[in-house]
Amino acid sequence: MTQSSTYPATPHGVLNTGVNTGKLGMWVFLASEIMFFTALIGSYIVLRLGADSWPVPGDYLAVPVLAVNTFVLITSSVTMVKAVQAFDAGDNDRSARLLLLTALLGCVFLTIKLWDYNHMIHNEFKINTNLLGSIYYFLTGFHGLHVLGGVISLLVIRSGVKSGKLLGGQHFRVEGVGLYWHFVDLIWIVLFAILCLV
Amino acid sequence: MSDHHAPQSLLSRVFSTDHKVIARQYLYLGLVGLLVAGLFALMIRWQLAYPGDAFPILGNLFWGETNGVMPPEFYNMLFTMHGAMMVFFAITPIVIGAFGNFAIPLQLGADDMAFPVVNMLSFWVMFLGAVIMTISFFVPGGAAGGGWTAYPPLSGVANYGVGHGASLWLLGIAFAGTSSLLGAVNYVVTTLNMRCAGMTLMRMPLAVWGLFCTSVLNLLWVPVVAAALFMMFMDRTAGTAFFLAGPGSLFAEGGALAGQSGGQPLLFQHLFWGFGHPEVYILIFPVWGLVGDLLSTFSRKPAFGYKATVLSMITILFLSQIVWGHHMFTSGMSPLLGTAFTFLTITISVPTAIFFLNWLCTIWRGSLRFTPPMLFALGVVFVFGIGGLTGLFLALQALDIWLHDTYFVVGHFHFTLAASVFFGTFAGVYYWFPKMFGKRMNQSLGKWHFYLSFVSLTFVFFMMMYIGATGAHPRRIADPTVYNFLGPFQDANVLIGWGAQFLGVVQLIFVWNFFTSIRSGEPASDNPWEASSLEWVAPTPPPHGNFPVAPTVHRGPHEYNAPETGERGWLTQAEPSA
């Protein structure tokens, strides 16, 4: 007997909350992720308020490039929404195409990010240059790792959608990756605003 | 074990997704951690009893150049690793990993956790963390020695007397935290979504409530300490200065820190205790819940004030997140803010007193059965009572400044948390052993184990509070005899030393009982304790999938001697009323 047949998605058919178990798990996990980024952003606020002086972010950061990157990530959230809609409508091919597009936009974001790091390190702005550098690399680095995790999840879920193995009953898997992707997108918008604009 | 299924390959047994197998894996890991970290404690106490003398056995092996005397750096590693390993690799795997994995699905009538694969991963991530911690002893400079709280700047600077072991320590704790997080997602979702028919939230055993509260706190606060650990890791390895103060501080003048400045050491303390205070509740909630169940089962009475107990645990869950500042009264924090933290901390004693009195009312005029799990549960009531009352002293700013960093704090902490969880561990193991392994443990050896442990443990920690209450004996020093004013306490240190060694030797009774019972204990019936909760309805040991037929729950978890239970005086939750 294989594991998957021993463990149905909802044992004994129980769903006490009425919310799909996988979806509930993703929300619970995201609550935890929010606390992680809250700690990072909170530390940034404390360090910045406690500093004697703070450099002008624009002197060090390539703000216009990062603004373009923000646009890329927001666009990817739109394609993600469309992918979930297409999957719900039973159009697996369209959904798979949109998931691939979302993953590609994630890759574009990461590529621009790496170019940005490379450019700044070339200009002698490194993680140990000053507190702004430490915080910038640390926060955006952790966010970048989350984007990478999202791209991998998107590609995995896409192959399931494309091959037709994921059916309507497993809707939450596509939706779950979507929730995570929107969360990563949202975190970036906050990071962009507080790191580059204020 | 897997009579109901075809034999499985070795790989699928080792990387099993069955919650009962994972529970046993956690139990073994935790017991090994308890042994190692316990031996560290015995070494600490021996050193404090006979400082300046050659250390038995280890002295000849390692410390030839000092004539066998333990170097202070090694002492620092001992107490750092004792604390860290007890918390993250002994208590966490036993009371959360083992008890949570075993009890939650069985007591809720589910066939497994919500995410079995994630569950398996959470164990192996913790195992990796334990491996990293072990490796840290063998790197140049040895294991972390900056205290289990790892305050910067001591622990934050690579060349500050604390070697690479401290970086590995940070990684090891991060792995343990990730494991707790994965476990917590599972526990929360399983509790919310996988209860069998009739198992409403207010019919859950208190143990599940305790584990649920633990998991919520883990979810919210492990990520916070993870963020702090990663920042400190960068301070140590990448030259950042998140927690290293700027020019003007003493530390920046010397040169070691010249390139790293601008950060805030206090920020680490806030992040650490923001997690660290909820952490003590993370560790004790499962024990509170379990004790509530055990007192009821072995008093043959319904748990007194079940709803009030649950509500007070939930209240503590909230309050525990906003009291961390009481660890920092001497850090230079504003006394006004300190007063707020004092107030909030004292407030916790209200819900704590409610469930504590509920415990006492549960055993009041019950038909007590003094089995080993009951004895250990009563032990928890006693040591937690002492610990809770002494906590009130430390909550007050003025008193805390006097007592801070003395052995009074160590004694208080070890009564409240260490002794409670220590007894809770054994209460749980003696209680669930028959269901876990299908054999019974020797009951009289279990009772001897309790009585001898209880006497020696209480003695050791009382003496610690005694030498600390003078405000004199600090907790950090390796050799008290170098200070004249500590001379009068040396006899007490010798007594504590011998008391601790005795406590250590007594645990061999448990080790013997555990292994001989697994090998050749008498077979256990399905419900040896005549308990009502659902795990005792399942076959012994429970097969893969737990219940041949999904149970239906008809009543709360402790309706002992309620009218509906008839002549027998008890019914399981799954039996319909007569």
PDB file of C-alpha atoms in Angstrom, chain A:
ATOM      1  CA  MET A   1       0.000   0.000   0.000  1.00  0.00           C
ATOM      2  CA  THR A   2       1.494   3.320  -0.956  1.00  0.00           C
ATOM      3  CA  GLN A   3       1.718   6.276   1.381  1.00  0.00           C
ATOM      4  CA  SER A   4      -0.594   8.451  -0.652  1.00  0.00           C
ATOM      5  CA  SER A   5      -3.423   5.956  -0.603  1.00  0.00           C
ATOM      6  CA  THR A   6      -2.980   5.465   3.156  1.00  0.00           C
ATOM      7  CA  TYR A   7      -3.254   9.187   3.746  1.00  0.00           C
ATOM      8  CA  PRO A   8      -6.185  10.755   2.000  1.00  0.00           C
ATOM      9  CA  ALA A   9      -6.027  14.529   1.874  1.00  0.00           C
ATOM     10  CA  THR A  10      -8.803  14.764   4.452  1.00  0.00           C
ATOM     11  CA  PRO A  11      -8.722  11.747   6.766  1.00  0.00           C
ATOM     12  CA  HIS A  12     -12.101  10.412   7.761  1.00  0.00           C
ATOM     13  CA  GLY A  13     -13.409  13.257   5.593  1.00  0.00           C
ATOM     14  CA  VAL A  14     -13.040  15.644   8.533  1.00  0.00           C
ATOM     15  CA  LEU A  15     -12.578  19.360   7.935  1.00  0.00           C
ATOM     16  CA  ASN A  16     -13.595  20.929  11.220  1.00  0.00           C
ATOM     17  CA  THR A  17     -12.974  24.513  10.126  1.00  0.00           C
ATOM     18  CA  GLY A  18     -14.433  24.060   6.655  1.00  0.00           C
ATOM     19  CA  VAL A  19     -11.175  25.386   5.227  1.00  0.00           C
ATOM     20  CA  ASN A  20      -9.024  23.061   3.163  1.00  0.00           C
ATOM     21  CA  THR A  21      -6.179  21.643   5.248  1.00  0.00           C
ATOM     22  CA  GLY A  22      -3.474  22.669   2.781  1.00  0.00           C
ATOM     23  CA  LYS A  23      -4.818  26.187   2.533  1.00  0.00           C
ATOM     24  CA  LEU A  24      -5.071  26.498   6.312  1.00  0.00           C
ATOM     25  CA  GLY A  25      -1.472  25.288   6.565  1.00  0.00           C
ATOM     26  CA  MET A  26      -0.323  27.929   4.092  1.00  0.00           C
ATOM     27  CA  TRP A  27      -2.044  30.710   6.043  1.00  0.00           C
ATOM     28  CA  VAL A  28      -0.550  29.487   9.309  1.00  0.00           C
ATOM     29  CA  PHE A  29       2.869  29.359   7.677  1.00  0.00           C
ATOM     30  CA  LEU A  30       2.451  32.868   6.287  1.00  0.00           C
ATOM     31  CA  ALA A  31       1.602  34.156   9.779  1.00  0.00           C
ATOM     32  CA  SER A  32       4.979  32.889  10.821  1.00  0.00           C
ATOM     33  CA  GLU A  33       6.658  34.483   7.791  1.00  0.00           C
ATOM     34  CA  ILE A  34       5.064  37.801   8.672  1.00  0.00           C
ATOM     35  CA  MET A  35       6.668  37.609  12.108  1.00  0.00           C
ATOM     36  CA  PHE A  36      10.054  36.912  10.492  1.00  0.00           C
ATOM     37  CA  PHE A  37       9.897  39.980   8.293  1.00  0.00           C
ATOM     38  CA  THR A  38       8.399  41.998  11.145  1.00  0.00           C
ATOM     39  CA  ALA A  39      11.498  41.236  13.193  1.00  0.00           C
ATOM     40  CA  LEU A  40      13.777  42.243  10.303  1.00  0.00           C
ATOM     41  CA  ILE A  41      11.894  45.426   9.467  1.00  0.00           C
ATOM     42  CA  GLY A  42      11.491  46.273  13.161  1.00  0.00           C
ATOM     43  CA  SER A  43      15.236  45.906  13.661  1.00  0.00           C
ATOM     44  CA  TYR A  44      15.799  48.230  10.717  1.00  0.00           C
ATOM     45  CA  ILE A  45      13.506  50.850  12.247  1.00  0.00           C
ATOM     46  CA  VAL A  46      15.212  50.589  15.649  1.00  0.00           C
ATOM     47  CA  LEU A  47      18.708  50.766  14.170  1.00  0.00           C
ATOM     48  CA  ARG A  48      17.825  53.702  11.935  1.00  0.00           C
ATOM     49  CA  LEU A  49      16.118  55.692  14.692  1.00  0.00           C
ATOM     50  CA  GLY A  50      19.056  54.979  16.996  1.00  0.00           C
ATOM     51  CA  ALA A  51      21.719  56.041  14.499  1.00  0.00           C
ATOM     52  CA  ASP A  52      23.386  59.436  14.820  1.00  0.00           C
ATOM     53  CA  SER A  53      22.980  60.071  11.114  1.00  0.00           C
ATOM     54  CA  TRP A  54      21.554  58.115   8.219  1.00  0.00           C
ATOM     55  CA  PRO A  55      22.773  58.245   4.608  1.00  0.00           C
ATOM     56  CA  VAL A  56      20.404  59.317   1.841  1.00  0.00           C
ATOM     57  CA  PRO A  57      19.336  55.972   0.308  1.00  0.00           C
ATOM     58  CA  GLY A  58      19.472  57.410  -3.232  1.00  0.00           C
ATOM     59  CA  ASP A  59      23.198  58.076  -2.831  1.00  0.00           C
ATOM     60  CA  TYR A  60      23.849  54.356  -2.603  1.00  0.00           C
ATOM     61  CA  LEU A  61      20.856  52.505  -4.047  1.00  0.00           C
ATOM     62  CA  ALA A  62      19.825  52.326  -7.693  1.00  0.00           C
ATOM     63  CA  VAL A  63      16.272  53.453  -6.919  1.00  0.00           C
ATOM     64  CA  PRO A  64      14.968  53.678 -10.539  1.00  0.00           C
ATOM     65  CA  VAL A  65      16.141  50.135 -11.276  1.00  0.00           C
ATOM     66  CA  LEU A  66      14.490  48.890  -8.105  1.00  0.00           C
ATOM     67  CA  ALA A  67      11.292  50.697  -9.107  1.00  0.00           C
ATOM     68  CA  VAL A  68      11.315  48.759 -12.389  1.00  0.00           C
ATOM     69  CA  ASN A  69      11.825  45.584 -10.378  1.00  0.00           C
ATOM     70  CA  THR A  70       8.809  46.447  -8.232  1.00  0.00           C
ATOM     71  CA  PHE A  71       6.756  46.772 -11.411  1.00  0.00           C
ATOM     72  CA  VAL A  72       7.986  43.363 -12.585  1.00  0.00           C
ATOM     73  CA  LEU A  73       6.923  41.696  -9.350  1.00  0.00           C
ATOM     74  CA  ILE A  74       3.509  43.374  -9.260  1.00  0.00           C
ATOM     75  CA  THR A  75       2.927  42.243 -12.833  1.00  0.00           C
ATOM     76  CA  SER A  76       3.786  38.691 -11.799  1.00  0.00           C
ATOM     77  CA  SER A  77       1.070  38.840  -9.149  1.00  0.00           C
ATOM     78  CA  VAL A  78      -1.438  39.693 -11.876  1.00  0.00           C
ATOM     79  CA  THR A  79      -0.376  36.721 -13.996  1.00  0.00           C
ATOM     80  CA  MET A  80      -0.613  34.552 -10.871  1.00  0.00           C
ATOM     81  CA  VAL A  81      -4.216  35.615 -10.289  1.00  0.00           C
ATOM     82  CA  LYS A  82      -5.001  34.847 -13.937  1.00  0.00           C
ATOM     83  CA  ALA A  83      -3.340  31.435 -13.600  1.00  0.00           C
ATOM     84  CA  VAL A  84      -5.522  30.510 -10.623  1.00  0.00           C
ATOM     85  CA  GLN A  85      -8.616  31.731 -12.504  1.00  0.00           C
ATOM     86  CA  ALA A  86      -7.720  29.673 -15.572  1.00  0.00           C
ATOM     87  CA  PHE A  87      -7.142  26.606 -13.399  1.00  0.00           C
ATOM     88  CA  ASP A  88     -10.518  27.086 -11.712  1.00  0.00           C
ATOM     89  CA  ALA A  89     -12.140  27.352 -15.142  1.00  0.00           C
ATOM     90  CA  GLY A  90     -10.585  23.984 -16.022  1.00  0.00           C
ATOM     91  CA  ASP A  91      -8.240  25.446 -18.650  1.00  0.00           C
ATOM     92  CA  ASN A  92      -5.065  23.668 -17.565  1.00  0.00           C
ATOM     93  CA  ASP A  93      -3.045  24.667 -20.642  1.00  0.00           C
ATOM     94  CA  ARG A  94      -3.682  28.354 -20.184  1.00  0.00           C
ATOM     95  CA  SER A  95      -3.056  28.072 -16.464  1.00  0.00           C
ATOM     96  CA  ALA A  96       0.293  26.325 -17.081  1.00  0.00           C
ATOM     97  CA  ARG A  97       1.347  29.040 -19.543  1.00  0.00           C
ATOM     98  CA  LEU A  98       0.479  31.761 -17.020  1.00  0.00           C
ATOM     99  CA  LEU A  99       2.315  29.948 -14.220  1.00  0.00           C
ATOM    100  CA  LEU A 100       5.396  29.738 -16.446  1.00  0.00           C
ATOM    101  CA  LEU A 101       5.084  33.444 -17.223  1.00  0.00           C
ATOM    102  CA  THR A 102       4.849  34.187 -13.481  1.00  0.00           C
ATOM    103  CA  ALA A 103       7.972  32.119 -12.807  1.00  0.00           C
ATOM    104  CA  LEU A 104       9.807  33.904 -15.647  1.00  0.00           C
ATOM    105  CA  LEU A 105       8.897  37.289 -14.188  1.00  0.00           C
ATOM    106  CA  GLY A 106      10.283  36.045 -10.876  1.00  0.00           C
ATOM    107  CA  CYS A 107      13.490  35.139 -12.676  1.00  0.00           C
ATOM    108  CA  VAL A 108      13.621  38.599 -14.265  1.00  0.00           C
ATOM    109  CA  PHE A 109      13.289  40.080 -10.781  1.00  0.00           C
ATOM    110  CA  LEU A 110      16.134  37.939  -9.478  1.00  0.00           C
ATOM    111  CA  THR A 111      18.356  38.753 -12.462  1.00  0.00           C
ATOM    112  CA  ILE A 112      17.875  42.486 -11.984  1.00  0.00           C
ATOM    113  CA  LYS A 113      18.513  41.968  -8.255  1.00  0.00           C
ATOM    114  CA  LEU A 114      21.827  40.233  -8.922  1.00  0.00           C
ATOM    115  CA  TRP A 115      22.829  42.937 -11.405  1.00  0.00           C
ATOM    116  CA  ASP A 116      21.969  45.490  -8.717  1.00  0.00           C
ATOM    117  CA  TYR A 117      24.142  43.743  -6.108  1.00  0.00           C
ATOM    118  CA  ASN A 118      27.000  43.407  -8.563  1.00  0.00           C
ATOM    119  CA  HIS A 119      26.749  47.057  -9.552  1.00  0.00           C
ATOM    120  CA  MET A 120      26.775  48.234  -5.922  1.00  0.00           C
ATOM    121  CA  ILE A 121      29.653  45.999  -4.875  1.00  0.00           C
ATOM    122  CA  HIS A 122      31.552  47.371  -7.890  1.00  0.00           C
ATOM    123  CA  ASN A 123      30.914  50.861  -6.457  1.00  0.00           C
ATOM    124  CA  GLU A 124      32.381  49.821  -3.083  1.00  0.00           C
ATOM    125  CA  PHE A 125      28.985  49.679  -1.391  1.00  0.00           C
ATOM    126  CA  LYS A 126      29.111  46.394   0.478  1.00  0.00           C
ATOM    127  CA  ILE A 127      27.357  44.651   3.344  1.00  0.00           C
ATOM    128  CA  ASN A 128      29.937  45.950   5.828  1.00  0.00           C
ATOM    129  CA  THR A 129      30.182  49.499   4.426  1.00  0.00           C
ATOM    130  CA  ASN A 130      27.638  50.964   6.830  1.00  0.00           C
ATOM    131  CA  LEU A 131      24.367  50.072   8.553  1.00  0.00           C
ATOM    132  CA  LEU A 132      22.361  50.917   5.435  1.00  0.00           C
ATOM    133  CA  GLY A 133      24.473  48.436   3.486  1.00  0.00           C
ATOM    134  CA  SER A 134      24.088  45.745   6.159  1.00  0.00           C
ATOM    135  CA  ILE A 135      20.334  46.192   6.285  1.00  0.00           C
ATOM    136  CA  TYR A 136      19.882  46.507   2.534  1.00  0.00           C
ATOM    137  CA  TYR A 137      21.763  43.328   1.647  1.00  0.00           C
ATOM    138  CA  PHE A 138      20.339  41.419   4.601  1.00  0.00           C
ATOM    139  CA  LEU A 139      16.664  42.272   4.047  1.00  0.00           C
ATOM    140  CA  THR A 140      16.656  42.093   0.263  1.00  0.00           C
ATOM    141  CA  GLY A 141      18.821  38.967   0.420  1.00  0.00           C
ATOM    142  CA  PHE A 142      16.261  37.145   2.550  1.00  0.00           C
ATOM    143  CA  HIS A 143      13.503  38.403   0.294  1.00  0.00           C
ATOM    144  CA  GLY A 144      15.449  37.168  -2.750  1.00  0.00           C
ATOM    145  CA  LEU A 145      15.676  33.692  -1.203  1.00  0.00           C
ATOM    146  CA  HIS A 146      11.899  33.742  -0.758  1.00  0.00           C
ATOM    147  CA  VAL A 147      11.455  34.702  -4.441  1.00  0.00           C
ATOM    148  CA  LEU A 148      13.752  31.838  -5.420  1.00  0.00           C
ATOM    149  CA  GLY A 149      11.663  29.436  -3.322  1.00  0.00           C
ATOM    150  CA  GLY A 150       8.542  30.832  -5.004  1.00  0.00           C
ATOM    151  CA  VAL A 151       9.951  30.335  -8.521  1.00  0.00           C
ATOM    152  CA  ILE A 152      10.805  26.713  -7.734  1.00  0.00           C
ATOM    153  CA  SER A 153       7.318  26.108  -6.284  1.00  0.00           C
ATOM    154  CA  LEU A 154       5.767  27.703  -9.372  1.00  0.00           C
ATOM    155  CA  LEU A 155       7.720  25.430 -11.709  1.00  0.00           C
ATOM    156  CA  VAL A 156       6.816  22.342  -9.676  1.00  0.00           C
ATOM    157  CA  ILE A 157       3.125  23.219  -9.572  1.00  0.00           C
ATOM    158  CA  ARG A 158       3.191  24.110 -13.287  1.00  0.00           C
ATOM    159  CA  SER A 159       4.364  20.649 -14.259  1.00  0.00           C
ATOM    160  CA  GLY A 160       1.465  19.186 -12.283  1.00  0.00           C
ATOM    161  CA  VAL A 161      -1.018  21.508 -13.965  1.00  0.00           C
ATOM    162  CA  LYS A 162       0.390  20.923 -17.441  1.00  0.00           C
ATOM    163  CA  SER A 163       0.405  17.143 -17.190  1.00  0.00           C
ATOM    164  CA  GLY A 164      -3.163  17.240 -15.888  1.00  0.00           C
ATOM    165  CA  LYS A 165      -2.215  15.452 -12.654  1.00  0.00           C
ATOM    166  CA  LEU A 166      -3.620  18.327 -10.627  1.00  0.00           C
ATOM    167  CA  LEU A 167      -7.368  18.366 -10.900  1.00  0.00           C
ATOM    168  CA  GLY A 168     -10.048  20.696  -9.623  1.00  0.00           C
ATOM    169  CA  GLY A 169     -10.193  18.875  -6.280  1.00  0.00           C
ATOM    170  CA  GLN A 170      -6.592  19.893  -5.600  1.00  0.00           C
ATOM    171  CA  HIS A 171      -7.357  23.499  -6.274  1.00  0.00           C
ATOM    172  CA  PHE A 172      -5.670  24.616  -3.059  1.00  0.00           C
ATOM    173  CA  ARG A 173      -2.221  23.634  -4.339  1.00  0.00           C
ATOM    174  CA  VAL A 174      -2.265  26.227  -7.100  1.00  0.00           C
ATOM    175  CA  GLU A 175      -4.021  28.666  -4.809  1.00  0.00           C
ATOM    176  CA  GLY A 176      -1.518  27.950  -2.015  1.00  0.00           C
ATOM    177  CA  VAL A 177       1.463  28.749  -4.229  1.00  0.00           C
ATOM    178  CA  GLY A 178      -0.463  31.838  -5.293  1.00  0.00           C
ATOM    179  CA  LEU A 179      -0.933  32.948  -1.677  1.00  0.00           C
ATOM    180  CA  TYR A 180       2.770  32.553  -1.070  1.00  0.00           C
ATOM    181  CA  TRP A 181       3.651  34.440  -4.248  1.00  0.00           C
ATOM    182  CA  HIS A 182       1.395  37.376  -3.376  1.00  0.00           C
ATOM    183  CA  PHE A 183       2.937  37.448   0.092  1.00  0.00           C
ATOM    184  CA  VAL A 184       6.462  37.638  -1.358  1.00  0.00           C
ATOM    185  CA  ASP A 185       5.285  40.384  -3.697  1.00  0.00           C
ATOM    186  CA  LEU A 186       3.731  42.329  -0.828  1.00  0.00           C
ATOM    187  CA  ILE A 187       6.891  42.084   1.277  1.00  0.00           C
ATOM    188  CA  TRP A 188       8.913  43.510  -1.593  1.00  0.00           C
ATOM    189  CA  ILE A 189       6.591  46.496  -1.936  1.00  0.00           C
ATOM    190  CA  VAL A 190       7.035  47.237   1.775  1.00  0.00           C
ATOM    191  CA  LEU A 191      10.804  46.765   1.578  1.00  0.00           C
ATOM    192  CA  PHE A 192      11.088  48.980  -1.495  1.00  0.00           C
ATOM    193  CA  ALA A 193       9.095  51.718   0.200  1.00  0.00           C
ATOM    194  CA  ILE A 194      10.941  51.736   3.501  1.00  0.00           C
ATOM    195  CA  LEU A 195      14.437  51.103   2.152  1.00  0.00           C
ATOM    196  CA  CYS A 196      14.483  53.314  -0.917  1.00  0.00           C
ATOM    197  CA  LEU A 197      11.814  55.968  -0.570  1.00  0.00           C
ATOM    198  CA  VAL A 198      12.012  57.243   3.008  1.00  0.00           C
TER     199      VAL A 198
END
